[in-house]
N, CA, C and O atoms as a DFTB+ gen file, in Angstrom:
564 C
 N C O
     1  1      48.711     -92.315     -30.317
     2  2      49.028     -93.575     -30.954
     3  2      48.046     -93.830     -32.099
     4  3      46.839     -93.653     -31.938
     5  1      48.561     -94.237     -33.235
     6  2      47.716     -94.518     -34.396
     7  2      46.979     -95.839     -34.226
     8  3      47.555     -96.838     -33.796
     9  1      45.711     -95.826     -34.566
    10  2      44.913     -97.045     -34.666
    11  2      44.952     -97.486     -36.121
    12  3      45.028     -96.653     -37.025
    13  1      44.901     -98.789     -36.347
    14  2      44.960     -99.310     -37.708
    15  2      43.849    -100.332     -37.907
    16  3      43.586    -101.165     -37.039
    17  1      43.205    -100.254     -39.062
    18  2      42.253    -101.279     -39.497
    19  2      42.668    -101.705     -40.893
    20  3      42.918    -100.865     -41.758
    21  1      42.741    -103.016     -41.111
    22  2      43.090    -103.537     -42.436
    23  2      42.334    -104.835     -42.666
    24  3      42.356    -105.735     -41.827
    25  1      41.662    -104.924     -43.814
    26  2      40.944    -106.145     -44.173
    27  2      41.020    -106.356     -45.675
    28  3      41.035    -105.408     -46.459
    29  1      41.067    -107.622     -46.050
    30  2      40.985    -108.023     -47.448
    31  2      39.730    -108.871     -47.587
    32  3      39.480    -109.761     -46.775
    33  1      38.948    -108.592     -48.615
    34  2      37.674    -109.290     -48.796
    35  2      37.361    -109.339     -50.282
    36  3      37.650    -108.390     -51.011
    37  1      36.774    -110.438     -50.734
    38  2      36.342    -110.544     -52.124
    39  2      34.912    -110.029     -52.242
    40  3      34.023    -110.464     -51.510
    41  1      34.700    -109.094     -53.174
    42  2      33.381    -108.541     -53.460
    43  2      32.903    -109.139     -54.778
    44  3      33.695    -109.323     -55.703
    45  1      31.629    -109.437     -54.862
    46  2      31.048    -109.985     -56.085
    47  2      30.628    -108.849     -57.016
    48  3      29.445    -108.650     -57.293
    49  1      31.622    -108.119     -57.485
    50  2      31.394    -106.990     -58.395
    51  2      32.698    -106.695     -59.116
    52  3      33.775    -107.073     -58.656
    53  1      32.590    -106.016     -60.252
    54  2      33.794    -105.654     -61.001
    55  2      34.430    -104.413     -60.366
    56  3      33.745    -103.662     -59.670
    57  1      35.729    -104.186     -60.596
    58  2      36.421    -103.051     -59.977
    59  2      35.805    -101.693     -60.319
    60  3      35.781    -100.800     -59.472
    61  1      35.313    -101.527     -61.537
    62  2      34.732    -100.244     -61.934
    63  2      33.501     -99.906     -61.096
    64  3      33.318     -98.756     -60.697
    65  1      32.656    -100.907     -60.829
    66  2      31.466    -100.677     -59.996
    67  2      31.857    -100.301     -58.572
    68  3      31.222     -99.449     -57.951
    69  1      32.899    -100.935     -58.063
    70  2      33.368    -100.633     -56.707
    71  2      33.940     -99.223     -56.646
    72  3      33.653     -98.480     -55.707
    73  1      34.749     -98.843     -57.638
    74  2      35.299     -97.479     -57.685
    75  2      34.190     -96.436     -57.744
    76  3      34.258     -95.407     -57.072
    77  1      33.176     -96.708     -58.545
    78  2      32.049     -95.782     -58.653
    79  2      31.375     -95.602     -57.300
    80  3      31.057     -94.479     -56.910
    81  1      31.156     -96.700     -56.583
    82  2      30.506     -96.616     -55.273
    83  2      31.386     -95.881     -54.256
    84  3      30.884     -95.058     -53.491
    85  1      32.682     -96.167     -54.242
    86  2      33.593     -95.497     -53.304
    87  2      33.525     -93.984     -53.479
    88  3      33.534     -93.243     -52.496
    89  1      33.458     -93.528     -54.715
    90  2      33.473     -92.089     -54.996
    91  2      32.084     -91.457     -55.081
    92  3      31.965     -90.270     -55.386
    93  1      31.034     -92.237     -54.817
    94  2      29.662     -91.731     -54.860
    95  2      29.222     -91.295     -53.461
    96  3      28.440     -91.981     -52.803
    97  1      29.731     -90.153     -53.021
    98  2      29.431     -89.670     -51.675
    99  2      27.935     -89.515     -51.436
   100  3      27.464     -89.729     -50.319
   101  1      27.186     -89.148     -52.463
   102  2      25.742     -88.920     -52.306
   103  2      25.013     -90.164     -51.792
   104  3      24.010     -90.040     -51.090
   105  1      25.498     -91.352     -52.128
   106  2      24.780     -92.570     -51.748
   107  2      25.147     -93.101     -50.366
   108  3      24.438     -93.960     -49.843
   109  1      26.215     -92.625     -49.765
   110  2      26.667     -93.176     -48.483
   111  2      25.574     -93.146     -47.416
   112  3      25.450     -94.083     -46.627
   113  1      24.785     -92.075     -47.391
   114  2      23.757     -91.942     -46.353
   115  2      22.697     -93.035     -46.454
   116  3      21.967     -93.275     -45.492
   117  1      22.603     -93.698     -47.599
   118  2      21.580     -94.730     -47.773
   119  2      22.028     -96.113     -47.310
   120  3      21.197     -97.012     -47.184
   121  1      23.330     -96.306     -47.053
   122  2      23.762     -97.657     -46.687
   123  2      24.858     -97.740     -45.624
   124  3      25.040     -98.806     -45.036
   125  1      25.580     -96.680     -45.360
   126  2      26.700     -96.751     -44.423
   127  2      26.194     -96.588     -42.991
   128  3      25.546     -95.585     -42.689
   129  1      26.472     -97.546     -42.099
   130  2      25.968     -97.474     -40.722
   131  2      26.372     -96.172     -40.023
   132  3      27.540     -95.781     -40.038
   133  1      25.395     -95.518     -39.416
   134  2      25.647     -94.299     -38.658
   135  2      25.747     -93.030     -39.480
   136  3      25.868     -91.940     -38.919
   137  1      25.700     -93.150     -40.814
   138  2      25.834     -91.980     -41.681
   139  2      24.468     -91.302     -41.828
   140  3      23.540     -91.869     -42.406
   141  1      24.362     -90.091     -41.300
   142  2      23.103     -89.350     -41.324
   143  2      22.920     -88.537     -42.595
   144  3      21.797     -88.329     -43.053
   145  1      24.031     -88.079     -43.160
   146  2      23.977     -87.278     -44.378
   147  2      25.296     -87.431     -45.117
   148  3      26.335     -87.704     -44.516
   149  1      25.240     -87.251     -46.424
   150  2      26.451     -87.347     -47.244
   151  2      26.242     -86.552     -48.516
   152  3      25.149     -86.522     -49.082
   153  1      27.319     -85.904     -48.956
   154  2      27.216     -85.162     -50.212
   155  2      28.590     -84.980     -50.837
   156  3      29.619     -84.964     -50.161
   157  1      28.561     -84.843     -52.149
   158  2      29.775     -84.570     -52.915
   159  2      30.017     -83.070     -52.891
   160  3      29.083     -82.284     -53.054
   161  1      31.276     -82.668     -52.685
   162  2      31.615     -81.248     -52.602
   163  2      32.408     -80.744     -53.795
   164  3      32.530     -79.534     -53.983
   165  1      32.942     -81.637     -54.597
   166  2      33.812     -81.217     -55.701
   167  2      33.079     -81.281     -57.034
   168  3      32.061     -81.959     -57.173
   169  1      33.619     -80.563     -58.003
   170  2      33.089     -80.604     -59.367
   171  2      33.638     -81.838     -60.076
   172  3      34.693     -82.355     -59.709
   173  1      32.920     -82.303     -61.091
   174  2      33.364     -83.480     -61.839
   175  2      34.718     -83.261     -62.507
   176  3      35.425     -84.227     -62.795
   177  1      35.085     -82.015     -62.755
   178  2      36.348     -81.723     -63.430
   179  2      37.545     -81.715     -62.471
   180  3      38.689     -81.656     -62.921
   181  1      37.299     -81.774     -61.160
   182  2      38.396     -81.773     -60.186
   183  2      39.212     -83.059     -60.294
   184  3      38.673     -84.103     -60.661
   185  1      40.513     -82.994     -59.977
   186  2      41.368     -84.180     -60.077
   187  2      41.112     -85.202     -58.967
   188  3      41.584     -86.336     -59.055
   189  1      40.383     -84.820     -57.942
   190  2      40.026     -85.736     -56.865
   191  2      38.575     -85.485     -56.491
   192  3      38.001     -84.456     -56.851
   193  1      37.983     -86.429     -55.767
   194  2      36.592     -86.308     -55.352
   195  2      36.570     -85.933     -53.875
   196  3      37.084     -86.669     -53.032
   197  1      35.969     -84.778     -53.565
   198  2      35.805     -84.341     -52.183
   199  2      34.369     -84.593     -51.760
   200  3      33.430     -84.388     -52.529
   201  1      34.219     -85.040     -50.523
   202  2      32.888     -85.282     -50.021
   203  2      32.782     -85.019     -48.540
   204  3      33.784     -84.918     -47.833
   205  1      31.544     -84.908     -48.080
   206  2      31.255     -84.669     -46.673
   207  2      30.325     -85.763     -46.172
   208  3      29.276     -86.021     -46.763
   209  1      30.716     -86.400     -45.083
   210  2      29.888     -87.402     -44.421
   211  2      29.568     -86.885     -43.028
   212  3      30.439     -86.344     -42.348
   213  1      28.314     -87.050     -42.598
   214  2      27.893     -86.652     -41.259
   215  2      27.458     -87.917     -40.527
   216  3      26.558     -88.630     -40.973
   217  1      28.111     -88.184     -39.397
   218  2      27.817     -89.377     -38.608
   219  2      27.200     -88.992     -37.277
   220  3      27.548     -87.968     -36.689
   221  1      26.275     -89.828     -36.808
   222  2      25.715     -89.680     -35.479
   223  2      26.354     -90.706     -34.564
   224  3      26.429     -91.889     -34.894
   225  1      26.821     -90.234     -33.391
   226  2      27.480     -91.134     -32.450
   227  2      27.304     -90.575     -31.045
   228  3      27.732     -89.456     -30.763
   229  1      26.678     -91.346     -30.163
   230  2      26.468     -90.944     -28.771
   231  2      25.821     -89.567     -28.647
   232  3      26.338     -88.697     -27.947
   233  1      24.712     -89.372     -29.313
   234  2      23.933     -88.126     -29.268
   235  2      24.673     -86.909     -29.810
   236  3      24.251     -85.778     -29.569
   237  1      25.758     -87.115     -30.531
   238  2      26.494     -86.027     -31.178
   239  2      26.576     -86.308     -32.670
   240  3      26.419     -87.448     -33.109
   241  1      26.821     -85.268     -33.437
   242  2      27.088     -85.458     -34.862
   243  2      28.520     -85.018     -35.146
   244  3      29.038     -84.075     -34.549
   245  1      29.136     -85.730     -36.072
   246  2      30.512     -85.451     -36.463
   247  2      30.574     -85.350     -37.977
   248  3      30.099     -86.236     -38.687
   249  1      31.158     -84.274     -38.465
   250  2      31.327     -84.084     -39.907
   251  2      32.732     -84.509     -40.309
   252  3      33.719     -84.165     -39.659
   253  1      32.792     -85.262     -41.392
   254  2      34.060     -85.775     -41.904
   255  2      34.160     -85.381     -43.373
   256  3      33.431     -85.912     -44.211
   257  1      35.053     -84.460     -43.682
   258  2      35.279     -84.059     -45.074
   259  2      36.574     -84.698     -45.539
   260  3      37.604     -84.606     -44.871
   261  1      36.509     -85.347     -46.693
   262  2      37.695     -86.043     -47.195
   263  2      37.872     -85.818     -48.687
   264  3      36.969     -85.362     -49.389
   265  1      39.067     -86.156     -49.140
   266  2      39.395     -86.103     -50.564
   267  2      39.830     -87.491     -50.995
   268  3      40.709     -88.097     -50.383
   269  1      39.205     -87.988     -52.056
   270  2      39.556     -89.281     -52.634
   271  2      40.343     -89.044     -53.913
   272  3      39.897     -88.323     -54.805
   273  1      41.506     -89.650     -53.992
   274  2      42.316     -89.558     -55.206
   275  2      42.439     -90.960     -55.790
   276  3      42.964     -91.870     -55.149
   277  1      41.945     -91.120     -57.022
   278  2      41.936     -92.421     -57.678
   279  2      43.069     -92.514     -58.682
   280  3      43.293     -91.607     -59.483
   281  1      43.778     -93.636     -58.620
   282  2      44.859     -93.939     -59.553
   283  2      44.695     -95.397     -59.963
   284  3      45.057     -96.304     -59.214
   285  1      44.148     -95.618     -61.155
   286  2      43.864     -96.991     -61.574
   287  2      42.810     -97.593     -60.669
   288  3      41.721     -97.042     -60.513
   289  1      43.143     -98.739     -60.068
   290  2      42.219     -99.406     -59.144
   291  2      42.576     -99.137     -57.684
   292  3      42.264     -99.944     -56.809
   293  1      43.218     -98.024     -57.423
   294  2      43.584     -97.639     -56.058
   295  2      42.971     -96.283     -55.728
   296  3      42.957     -95.373     -56.557
   297  1      42.465     -96.166     -54.505
   298  2      41.895     -94.905     -54.040
   299  2      42.561     -94.545     -52.717
   300  3      42.576     -95.344     -51.781
   301  1      43.101     -93.354     -52.651
   302  2      43.712     -92.836     -51.421
   303  2      42.760     -91.801     -50.838
   304  3      42.279     -90.918     -51.548
   305  1      42.492     -91.915     -49.543
   306  2      41.549     -91.030     -48.863
   307  2      42.285     -90.266     -47.767
   308  3      42.975     -90.856     -46.936
   309  1      42.128     -88.952     -47.779
   310  2      42.715     -88.115     -46.736
   311  2      41.645     -87.222     -46.132
   312  3      40.840     -86.628     -46.849
   313  1      41.641     -87.132     -44.806
   314  2      40.728     -86.226     -44.122
   315  2      41.156     -84.787     -44.382
   316  3      42.331     -84.444     -44.250
   317  1      40.190     -83.950     -44.752
   318  2      40.432     -82.512     -44.870
   319  2      40.078     -81.851     -43.539
   320  3      40.882     -81.121     -42.959
   321  1      38.859     -82.120     -43.068
   322  2      38.440     -81.694     -41.729
   323  2      37.632     -82.826     -41.130
   324  3      37.036     -83.620     -41.859
   325  1      37.605     -82.908     -39.820
   326  2      36.823     -83.958     -39.190
   327  2      37.243     -84.233     -37.769
   328  3      38.059     -83.514     -37.193
   329  1      36.672     -85.289     -37.207
   330  2      36.886     -85.575     -35.790
   331  2      38.237     -86.216     -35.472
   332  3      38.627     -86.285     -34.306
   333  1      38.946     -86.681     -36.485
   334  2      40.211     -87.364     -36.235
   335  2      41.362     -86.367     -36.144
   336  3      41.386     -85.366     -36.860
   337  1      42.309     -86.647     -35.264
   338  2      43.543     -85.857     -35.232
   339  2      44.348     -86.138     -36.493
   340  3      44.962     -85.239     -37.067
   341  1      44.335     -87.400     -36.917
   342  2      45.003     -87.865     -38.138
   343  2      44.101     -88.922     -38.760
   344  3      43.545     -89.752     -38.040
   345  1      43.943     -88.910     -40.084
   346  2      43.199     -89.966     -40.773
   347  2      43.695     -90.097     -42.202
   348  3      43.795     -89.111     -42.933
   349  1      44.003     -91.323     -42.589
   350  2      44.252     -91.639     -43.997
   351  2      43.822     -93.083     -44.221
   352  3      43.880     -93.915     -43.315
   353  1      43.394     -93.359     -45.437
   354  2      42.929     -94.701     -45.770
   355  2      43.178     -94.967     -47.244
   356  3      43.463     -94.055     -48.020
   357  1      43.067     -96.229     -47.611
   358  2      43.199     -96.584     -49.025
   359  2      42.370     -97.819     -49.335
   360  3      42.162     -98.691     -48.491
   361  1      41.910     -97.858     -50.568
   362  2      41.258     -99.019     -51.157
   363  2      42.169     -99.499     -52.281
   364  3      42.610     -98.700     -53.107
   365  1      42.453    -100.793     -52.316
   366  2      43.229    -101.379     -53.412
   367  2      42.406    -102.526     -53.976
   368  3      42.066    -103.473     -53.267
   369  1      42.091    -102.426     -55.260
   370  2      41.214    -103.395     -55.912
   371  2      42.013    -104.238     -56.891
   372  3      42.852    -103.736     -57.639
   373  1      41.725    -105.552     -56.863
   374  2      42.395    -106.465     -57.784
   375  2      41.336    -107.375     -58.402
   376  3      40.654    -108.123     -57.702
   377  1      41.214    -107.296     -59.721
   378  2      40.231    -108.092     -60.446
   379  2      40.599    -109.573     -60.362
   380  3      41.761    -109.946     -60.521
   381  1      39.590    -110.411     -60.110
   382  2      39.786    -111.859     -60.040
   383  2      39.177    -112.520     -61.271
   384  3      38.283    -111.960     -61.906
   385  1      39.656    -113.697     -61.602
   386  2      39.164    -114.406     -62.793
   387  2      37.677    -114.710     -62.722
   388  3      37.014    -114.777     -63.757
   389  1      37.149    -114.892     -61.542
   390  2      35.746    -115.274     -61.377
   391  2      34.775    -114.131     -61.639
   392  3      33.562    -114.329     -61.573
   393  1      35.286    -112.933     -61.935
   394  2      34.425    -111.765     -62.105
   395  2      34.272    -110.980     -60.819
   396  3      33.675    -109.903     -60.803
   397  1      34.814    -111.523     -59.746
   398  2      34.796    -110.821     -58.466
   399  2      36.024    -109.912     -58.377
   400  3      36.859    -109.886     -59.281
   401  1      36.116    -109.178     -57.289
   402  2      37.245    -108.276     -57.064
   403  2      37.733    -108.439     -55.636
   404  3      36.943    -108.420     -54.692
   405  1      39.035    -108.600     -55.487
   406  2      39.614    -108.604     -54.146
   407  2      39.816    -107.147     -53.729
   408  3      40.421    -106.352     -54.448
   409  1      39.299    -106.826     -52.558
   410  2      39.369    -105.469     -52.030
   411  2      40.232    -105.483     -50.772
   412  3      39.958    -106.221     -49.825
   413  1      41.266    -104.668     -50.774
   414  2      42.076    -104.465     -49.577
   415  2      41.803    -103.045     -49.095
   416  3      42.090    -102.073     -49.793
   417  1      41.245    -102.943     -47.894
   418  2      40.979    -101.633     -47.296
   419  2      41.895    -101.460     -46.100
   420  3      41.985    -102.337     -45.240
   421  1      42.574    -100.324     -46.052
   422  2      43.474    -100.005     -44.948
   423  2      43.153     -98.602     -44.455
   424  3      42.945     -97.687     -45.251
   425  1      43.113     -98.442     -43.144
   426  2      42.903     -97.118     -42.560
   427  2      43.790     -96.971     -41.334
   428  3      43.962     -97.909     -40.555
   429  1      44.345     -95.790     -41.179
   430  2      45.086     -95.467     -39.958
   431  2      44.606     -94.099     -39.487
   432  3      44.397     -93.185     -40.284
   433  1      44.439     -93.984     -38.182
   434  2      43.875     -92.752     -37.647
   435  2      44.255     -92.577     -36.186
   436  3      44.666     -93.516     -35.503
   437  1      44.103     -91.356     -35.742
   438  2      44.278     -91.036     -34.330
   439  2      43.075     -90.217     -33.903
   440  3      42.720     -89.224     -34.539
   441  1      42.454     -90.647     -32.818
   442  2      41.294     -89.941     -32.287
   443  2      41.725     -88.903     -31.262
   444  3      42.741     -89.077     -30.588
   445  1      40.954     -87.820     -31.142
   446  2      41.249     -86.864     -30.075
   447  2      40.981     -87.512     -28.712
   448  3      40.299     -88.533     -28.627
   449  1      41.509     -86.926     -27.681
   450  2      41.447     -87.500     -26.337
   451  2      40.035     -87.915     -25.935
   452  3      39.845     -89.017     -25.421
   453  1      39.039     -87.053     -26.157
   454  2      37.677     -87.331     -25.682
   455  2      37.012     -88.519     -26.384
   456  3      35.986     -89.007     -25.911
   457  1      37.570     -88.993     -27.498
   458  2      37.013     -90.160     -28.194
   459  2      37.894     -91.406     -28.070
   460  3      37.525     -92.469     -28.569
   461  1      39.042     -91.292     -27.418
   462  2      39.980     -92.422     -27.350
   463  2      39.420     -93.639     -26.632
   464  3      39.882     -94.756     -26.865
   465  1      38.439     -93.448     -25.766
   466  2      37.841     -94.576     -25.058
   467  2      37.228     -95.588     -26.042
   468  3      37.091     -96.771     -25.728
   469  1      36.863     -95.100     -27.237
   470  2      36.240     -95.966     -28.238
   471  2      37.255     -96.562     -29.210
   472  3      36.879     -97.183     -30.204
   473  1      38.535     -96.374     -28.921
   474  2      39.577     -96.794     -29.860
   475  2      40.163     -98.168     -29.536
   476  3      41.223     -98.514     -30.058
   477  1      39.511     -98.946     -28.702
   478  2      39.989    -100.310     -28.476
   479  2      39.963    -101.049     -29.807
   480  3      39.052    -100.855     -30.611
   481  1      40.953    -101.888     -30.037
   482  2      41.082    -102.552     -31.334
   483  2      39.848    -103.373     -31.688
   484  3      39.465    -103.438     -32.856
   485  1      39.226    -103.998     -30.700
   486  2      38.015    -104.774     -30.965
   487  2      36.883    -103.916     -31.512
   488  3      36.150    -104.348     -32.401
   489  1      36.738    -102.710     -30.989
   490  2      35.707    -101.776     -31.463
   491  2      36.052    -101.295     -32.866
   492  3      35.184    -101.234     -33.737
   493  1      37.321    -100.954     -33.084
   494  2      37.779    -100.505     -34.407
   495  2      37.524    -101.595     -35.445
   496  3      37.008    -101.310     -36.526
   497  1      37.881    -102.835     -35.128
   498  2      37.683    -103.948     -36.058
   499  2      36.202    -104.182     -36.354
   500  3      35.826    -104.414     -37.504
   501  1      35.364    -104.120     -35.323
   502  2      33.924    -104.333     -35.516
   503  2      33.320    -103.251     -36.409
   504  3      32.522    -103.554     -37.295
   505  1      33.694    -101.991     -36.180
   506  2      33.183    -100.901     -37.021
   507  2      33.685    -101.036     -38.458
   508  3      32.919    -100.849     -39.403
   509  1      34.952    -101.357     -38.623
   510  2      35.513    -101.538     -39.962
   511  2      34.812    -102.642     -40.724
   512  3      34.512    -102.494     -41.909
   513  1      34.548    -103.760     -40.043
   514  2      33.829    -104.881     -40.669
   515  2      32.424    -104.457     -41.093
   516  3      31.976    -104.807     -42.184
   517  1      31.727    -103.707     -40.238
   518  2      30.376    -103.233     -40.579
   519  2      30.403    -102.361     -41.829
   520  3      29.545    -102.491     -42.702
   521  1      31.390    -101.472     -41.911
   522  2      31.490    -100.589     -43.069
   523  2      31.777    -101.384     -44.339
   524  3      31.137    -101.154     -45.365
   525  1      32.730    -102.317     -44.285
   526  2      33.036    -103.127     -45.477
   527  2      31.838    -103.964     -45.897
   528  3      31.536    -104.063     -47.086
   529  1      31.153    -104.570     -44.930
   530  2      29.969    -105.371     -45.249
   531  2      28.855    -104.507     -45.840
   532  3      28.094    -104.975     -46.687
   533  1      28.755    -103.258     -45.402
   534  2      27.759    -102.341     -45.968
   535  2      28.065    -102.059     -47.437
   536  3      27.153    -102.012     -48.263
   537  1      29.342    -101.871     -47.768
   538  2      29.727    -101.668     -49.165
   539  2      29.399    -102.913     -49.988
   540  3      28.824    -102.806     -51.071
   541  1      29.762    -104.094     -49.480
   542  2      29.490    -105.342     -50.199
   543  2      27.990    -105.519     -50.418
   544  3      27.558    -105.921     -51.498
   545  1      27.200    -105.220     -49.393
   546  2      25.751    -105.330     -49.512
   547  2      25.175    -104.367     -50.531
   548  3      24.276    -104.731     -51.289
   549  1      25.674    -103.152     -50.559
   550  2      25.194    -102.156     -51.519
   551  2      25.514    -102.580     -52.946
   552  3      24.716    -102.357     -53.857
   553  1      26.667    -103.185     -53.140
   554  2      27.062    -103.625     -54.486
   555  2      26.203    -104.775     -54.992
   556  3      26.060    -104.953     -56.202
   557  1      25.629    -105.560     -54.081
   558  2      24.828    -106.714     -54.498
   559  2      23.384    -106.341     -54.803
   560  3      22.604    -107.195     -55.224
   561  1      23.015    -105.075     -54.599
   562  2      21.630    -104.635     -54.882
   563  2      21.425    -104.391     -56.356
   564  3      20.328    -104.018     -56.773
């Protein structure tokens, strides 16, 4: 069964700054909760940005390799390899008159059997909120 996380939040930053941060895999390890290491895997000339994130969870590490494809103010994320049976996500940015940006983040995924115990919706929502708040906090620095 697919788990879903979806949130809309206003960030106090312009869309270009948010897009830059989303695609800056190198910086994730400095602000994303649980991220032990992060790096960009693709060349600047590639049509999409590939990156690797390493997370620590319950005394284990999990590598998540994904590809980000940007189209205007939208970013589509697909897992290449990682702990999920299925994973896809998207960021949709909408510039607001106040100079802020409305961010809609959506993710759907399926965990393998041994991790399904952590897939209660309350846990998924709490983790998603932490990740979005980490992005908002990084943008305000």
